[in-house]
Short mmCIF file of C-alpha atoms in Angstrom, two decimals:
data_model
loop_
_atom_site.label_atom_id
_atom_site.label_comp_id
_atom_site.label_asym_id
_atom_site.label_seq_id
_atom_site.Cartn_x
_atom_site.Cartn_y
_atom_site.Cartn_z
CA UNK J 1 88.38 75.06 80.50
CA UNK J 2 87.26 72.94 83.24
CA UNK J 3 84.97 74.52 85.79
CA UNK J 4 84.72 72.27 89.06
CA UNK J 5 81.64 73.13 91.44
CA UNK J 6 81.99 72.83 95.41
CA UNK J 7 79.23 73.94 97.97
CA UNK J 8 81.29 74.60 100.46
CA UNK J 9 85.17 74.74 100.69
CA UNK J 10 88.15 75.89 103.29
CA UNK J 11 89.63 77.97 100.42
CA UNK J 12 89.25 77.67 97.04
CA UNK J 13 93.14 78.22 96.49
CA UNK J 14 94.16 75.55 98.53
CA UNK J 15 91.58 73.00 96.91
CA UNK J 16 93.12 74.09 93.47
CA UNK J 17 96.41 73.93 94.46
CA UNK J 18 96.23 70.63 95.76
CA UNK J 19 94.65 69.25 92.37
CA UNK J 20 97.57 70.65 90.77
CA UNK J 21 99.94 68.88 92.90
CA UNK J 22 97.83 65.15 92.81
CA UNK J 23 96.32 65.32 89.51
CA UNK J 24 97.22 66.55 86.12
CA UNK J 25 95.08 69.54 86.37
CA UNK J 26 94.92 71.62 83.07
CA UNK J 27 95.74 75.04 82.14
CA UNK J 28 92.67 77.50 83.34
CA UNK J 29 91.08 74.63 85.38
CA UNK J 30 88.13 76.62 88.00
CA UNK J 31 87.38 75.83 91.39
CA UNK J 32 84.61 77.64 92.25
CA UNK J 33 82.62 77.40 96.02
CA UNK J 34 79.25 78.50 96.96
CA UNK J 35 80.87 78.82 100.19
CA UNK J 36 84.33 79.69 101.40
CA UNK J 37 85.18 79.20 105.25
CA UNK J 38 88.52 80.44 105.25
CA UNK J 39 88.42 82.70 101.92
CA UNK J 40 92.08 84.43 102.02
CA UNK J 41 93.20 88.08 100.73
CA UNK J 42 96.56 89.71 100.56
CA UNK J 43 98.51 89.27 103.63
CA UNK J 44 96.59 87.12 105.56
CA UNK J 45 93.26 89.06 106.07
CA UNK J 46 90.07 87.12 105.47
CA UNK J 47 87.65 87.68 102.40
CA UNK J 48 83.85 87.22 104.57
CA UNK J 49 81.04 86.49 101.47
CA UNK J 50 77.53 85.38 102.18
CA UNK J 51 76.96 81.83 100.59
CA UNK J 52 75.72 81.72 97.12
CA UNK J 53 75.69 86.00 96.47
CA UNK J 54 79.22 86.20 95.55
CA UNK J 55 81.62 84.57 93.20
CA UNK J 56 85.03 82.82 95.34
CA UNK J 57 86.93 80.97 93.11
CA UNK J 58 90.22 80.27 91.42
CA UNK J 59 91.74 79.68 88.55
CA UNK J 60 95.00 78.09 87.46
CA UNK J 61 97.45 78.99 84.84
CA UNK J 62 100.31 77.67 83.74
CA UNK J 63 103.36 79.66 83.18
CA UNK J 64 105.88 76.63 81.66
CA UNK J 65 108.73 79.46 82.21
CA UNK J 66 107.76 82.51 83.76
CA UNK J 67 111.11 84.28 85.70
CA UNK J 68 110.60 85.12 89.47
CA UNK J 69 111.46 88.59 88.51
CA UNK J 70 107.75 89.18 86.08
CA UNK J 71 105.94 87.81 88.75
CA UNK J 72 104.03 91.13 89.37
CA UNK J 73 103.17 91.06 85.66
CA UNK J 74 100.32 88.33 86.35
CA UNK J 75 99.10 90.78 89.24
CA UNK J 76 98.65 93.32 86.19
CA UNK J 77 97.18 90.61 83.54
CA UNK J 78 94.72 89.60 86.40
CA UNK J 79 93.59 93.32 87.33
CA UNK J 80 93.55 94.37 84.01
CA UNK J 81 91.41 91.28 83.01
CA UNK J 82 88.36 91.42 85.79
CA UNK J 83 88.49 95.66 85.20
CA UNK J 84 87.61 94.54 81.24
CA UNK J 85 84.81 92.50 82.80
CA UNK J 86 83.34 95.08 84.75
CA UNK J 87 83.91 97.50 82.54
CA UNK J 88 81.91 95.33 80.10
CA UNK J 89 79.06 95.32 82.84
CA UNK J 90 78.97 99.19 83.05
CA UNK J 91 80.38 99.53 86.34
CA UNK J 92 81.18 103.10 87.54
CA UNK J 93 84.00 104.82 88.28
CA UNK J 94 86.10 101.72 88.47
CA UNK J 95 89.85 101.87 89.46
CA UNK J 96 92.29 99.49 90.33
CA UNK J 97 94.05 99.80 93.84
CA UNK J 98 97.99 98.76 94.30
CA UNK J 99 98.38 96.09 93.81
CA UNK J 100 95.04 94.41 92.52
CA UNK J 101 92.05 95.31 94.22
CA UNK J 102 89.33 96.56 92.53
CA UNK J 103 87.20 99.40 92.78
CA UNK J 104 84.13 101.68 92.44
CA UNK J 105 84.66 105.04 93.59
CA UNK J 106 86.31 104.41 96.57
CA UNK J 107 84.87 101.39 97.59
CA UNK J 108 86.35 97.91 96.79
CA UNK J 109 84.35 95.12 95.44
CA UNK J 110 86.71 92.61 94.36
CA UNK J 111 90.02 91.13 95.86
CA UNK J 112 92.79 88.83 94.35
CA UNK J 113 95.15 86.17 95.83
CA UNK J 114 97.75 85.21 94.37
CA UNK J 115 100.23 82.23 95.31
CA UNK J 116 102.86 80.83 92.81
CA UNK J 117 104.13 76.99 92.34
CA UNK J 118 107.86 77.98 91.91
CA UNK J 119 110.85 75.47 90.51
CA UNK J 120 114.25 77.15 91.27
CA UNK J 121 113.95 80.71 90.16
CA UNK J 122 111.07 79.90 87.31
CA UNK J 123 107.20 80.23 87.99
CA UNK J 124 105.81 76.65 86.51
CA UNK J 125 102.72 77.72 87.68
CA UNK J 126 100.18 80.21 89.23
CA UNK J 127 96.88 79.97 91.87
CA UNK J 128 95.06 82.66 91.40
CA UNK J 129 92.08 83.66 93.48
CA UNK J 130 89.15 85.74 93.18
CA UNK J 131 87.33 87.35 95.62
CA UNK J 132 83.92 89.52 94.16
CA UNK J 133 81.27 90.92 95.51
CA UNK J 134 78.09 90.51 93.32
CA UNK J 135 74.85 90.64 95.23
CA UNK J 136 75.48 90.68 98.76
CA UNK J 137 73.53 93.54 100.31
CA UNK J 138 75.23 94.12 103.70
CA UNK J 139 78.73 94.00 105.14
CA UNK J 140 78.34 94.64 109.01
CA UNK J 141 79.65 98.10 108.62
CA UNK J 142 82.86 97.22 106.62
CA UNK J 143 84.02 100.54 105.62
CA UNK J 144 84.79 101.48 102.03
CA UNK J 145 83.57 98.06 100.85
CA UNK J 146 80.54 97.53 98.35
CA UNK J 147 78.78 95.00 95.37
CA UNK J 148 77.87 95.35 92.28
CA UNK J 149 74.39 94.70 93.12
CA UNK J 150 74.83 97.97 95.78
CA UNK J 151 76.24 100.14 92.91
CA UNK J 152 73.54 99.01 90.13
CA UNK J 153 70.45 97.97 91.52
CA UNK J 154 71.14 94.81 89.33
CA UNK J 155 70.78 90.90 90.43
CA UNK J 156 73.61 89.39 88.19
CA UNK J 157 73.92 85.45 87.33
CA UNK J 158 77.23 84.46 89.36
CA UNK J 159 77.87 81.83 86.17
CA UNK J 160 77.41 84.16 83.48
CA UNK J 161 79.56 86.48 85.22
CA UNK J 162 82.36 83.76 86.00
CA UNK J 163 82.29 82.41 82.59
CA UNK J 164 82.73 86.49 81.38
CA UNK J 165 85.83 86.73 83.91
CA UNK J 166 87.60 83.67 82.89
CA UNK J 167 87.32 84.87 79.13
CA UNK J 168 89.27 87.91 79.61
CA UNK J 169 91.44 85.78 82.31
CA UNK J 170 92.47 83.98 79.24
CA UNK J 171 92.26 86.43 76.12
CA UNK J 172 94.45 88.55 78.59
CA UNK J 173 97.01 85.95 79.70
CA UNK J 174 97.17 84.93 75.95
CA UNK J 175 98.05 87.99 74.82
CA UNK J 176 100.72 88.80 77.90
CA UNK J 177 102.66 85.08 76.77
CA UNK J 178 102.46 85.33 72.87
CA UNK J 179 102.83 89.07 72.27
CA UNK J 180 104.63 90.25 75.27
CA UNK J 181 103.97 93.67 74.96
CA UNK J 182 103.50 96.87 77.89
CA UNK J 183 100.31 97.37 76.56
CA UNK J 184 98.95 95.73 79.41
CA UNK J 185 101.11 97.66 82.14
CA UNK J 186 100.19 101.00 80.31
CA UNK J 187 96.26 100.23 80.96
CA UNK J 188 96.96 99.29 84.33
CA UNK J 189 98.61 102.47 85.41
CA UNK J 190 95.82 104.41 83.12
CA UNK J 191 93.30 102.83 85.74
CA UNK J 192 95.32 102.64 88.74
CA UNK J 193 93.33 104.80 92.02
CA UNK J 194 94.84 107.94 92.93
CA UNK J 195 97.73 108.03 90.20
CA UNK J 196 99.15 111.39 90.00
CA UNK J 197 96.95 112.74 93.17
CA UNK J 198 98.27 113.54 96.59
CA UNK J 199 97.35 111.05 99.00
CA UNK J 200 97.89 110.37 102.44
CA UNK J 201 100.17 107.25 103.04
CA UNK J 202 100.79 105.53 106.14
CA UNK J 203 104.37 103.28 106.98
CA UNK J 204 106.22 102.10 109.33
CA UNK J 205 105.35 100.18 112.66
CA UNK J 206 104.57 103.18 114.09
CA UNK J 207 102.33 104.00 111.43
CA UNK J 208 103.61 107.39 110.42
CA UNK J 209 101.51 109.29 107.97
CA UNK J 210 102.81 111.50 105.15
CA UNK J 211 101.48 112.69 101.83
CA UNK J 212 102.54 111.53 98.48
CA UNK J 213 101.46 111.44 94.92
CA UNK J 214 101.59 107.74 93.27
CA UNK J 215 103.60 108.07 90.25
CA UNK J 216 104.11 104.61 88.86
CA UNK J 217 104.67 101.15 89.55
CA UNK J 218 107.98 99.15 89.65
CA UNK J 219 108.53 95.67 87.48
CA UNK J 220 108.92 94.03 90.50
CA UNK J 221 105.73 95.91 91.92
CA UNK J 222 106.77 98.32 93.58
CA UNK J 223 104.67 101.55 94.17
CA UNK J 224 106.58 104.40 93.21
CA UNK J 225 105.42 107.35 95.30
CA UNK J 226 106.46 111.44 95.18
CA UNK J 227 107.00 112.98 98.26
CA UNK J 228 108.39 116.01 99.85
CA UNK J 229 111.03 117.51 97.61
CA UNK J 230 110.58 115.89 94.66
CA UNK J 231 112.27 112.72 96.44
CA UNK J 232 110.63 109.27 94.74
CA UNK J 233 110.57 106.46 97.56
CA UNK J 234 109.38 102.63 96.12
CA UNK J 235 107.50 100.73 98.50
CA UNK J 236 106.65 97.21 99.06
CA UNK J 237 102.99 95.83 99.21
CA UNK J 238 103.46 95.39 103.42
CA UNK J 239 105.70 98.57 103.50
CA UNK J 240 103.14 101.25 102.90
CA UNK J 241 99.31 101.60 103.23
CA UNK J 242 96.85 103.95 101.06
CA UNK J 243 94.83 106.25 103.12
CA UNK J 244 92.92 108.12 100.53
#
């Protein structure tokens, strides 16, 4: 595992993603930055960390065959890996939110990007960002939004806790490409926030609410949702937003 160091970066994905394309980058190479100026999450919003008291980084892995069609099955290996980690750390009440942020009660400390290298309908290859919040202290008011040190008290050593990450990144991944099994999917929807618990849901442009009870999750991602009647609706990651 190669681990490659940066003070201060644009985005950690696209730094990684270039090495892949110019070098002969191996399998789990890091790139993790002290600072990120244009950190990314899911659908363009921004990931804001103070320099040097949170871990931004990313990680590559190599898929060799992987159909378009299991993409969403690294979203579950990744969530189920860092949850391990934090687990490990005795993190409360941690969940994991559709379709990989993670939680503490109902706040989220810990956001993944992920962006595929695709050849025809095969995944050679996969970027996968990491976004947690270790001992920043303030957040200008970001609702719902927290750090470990917030929830513990705890200072934690960012390279200890990187190195613990990337272990279950690749004990997890290991497993998911030799054995193959839905263990892994069955712990994610054990540990996935507000599972079988109405919820209020927003869609649409207009941004119409409704209430819903999240029942399971599609191969292809999808969050399957209850609603009025016993109708089940899936929903796409930009189709549908989680109110609690």
């Amino acid at each position: 595992m190669q681990i490659i160091k940066l003070d201060a970066i644009d985005s950690t994905n696209v730094y990684l993603k270039d090495l892949v394309f110019n070098t002969q980058a191996s399998d789990y190479t890091i790139v993790v930055a002290e600072k990120q100026t244009r950190g990314r999450g899911q659908m363009g919003t921004t990931w804001l960390a103070d320099e040097g008291k949170n871990l931004t980084f990313s990680i590559l892995k190599k898929c060799t065959d992987l159909s378009v069609q299991k993409q969403f099955d690294l979203n579950i290996c990744v969530s189920v890996a860092i949850y391990r980690s934090l687990n490990d750390l005795k993190i409360p009440d941690l969940k994991i939110k559709w379709p990989n942020d993670i939680l503490s009660g109902n706040h989220k400390i810990c956001g993944v990007l992920i962006e595929n290298i695709l050849s025809g309908a095969k995944i050679q290859a996969s970027i996968i960002g990491i976004g947690l919040n270790v001992n920043q202290l303030s957040f200008n008011n970001l609702p719902n939004v927290s750090s470990l040190k917030l929830i513990t008290g705890i200072q934690y050593d960012l390279e200890e806790l990187l190195k613990k990450i990337a272990k279950n990144l690749e004990e997890v991944f290991d497993y998911y490409f030799t054995i193959h099994k839905q263990d892994l999917k069955i712990e994610y929807l054990e540990q996935l926030f507000r599972k079988d618990k109405a919820s209020t849901f927003s869609k649409d442009a207009n941004g119409t609410m409704f209430t819903g009870i999240i029942r399971n999750v599609t191969s292809e991602g999808k969050l399957v949702v209850e609603e009025e009647d016993e109708i089940f609706n899936e929903y796409a990651l930009k189709e549908l937003k989680l109110r609690y």
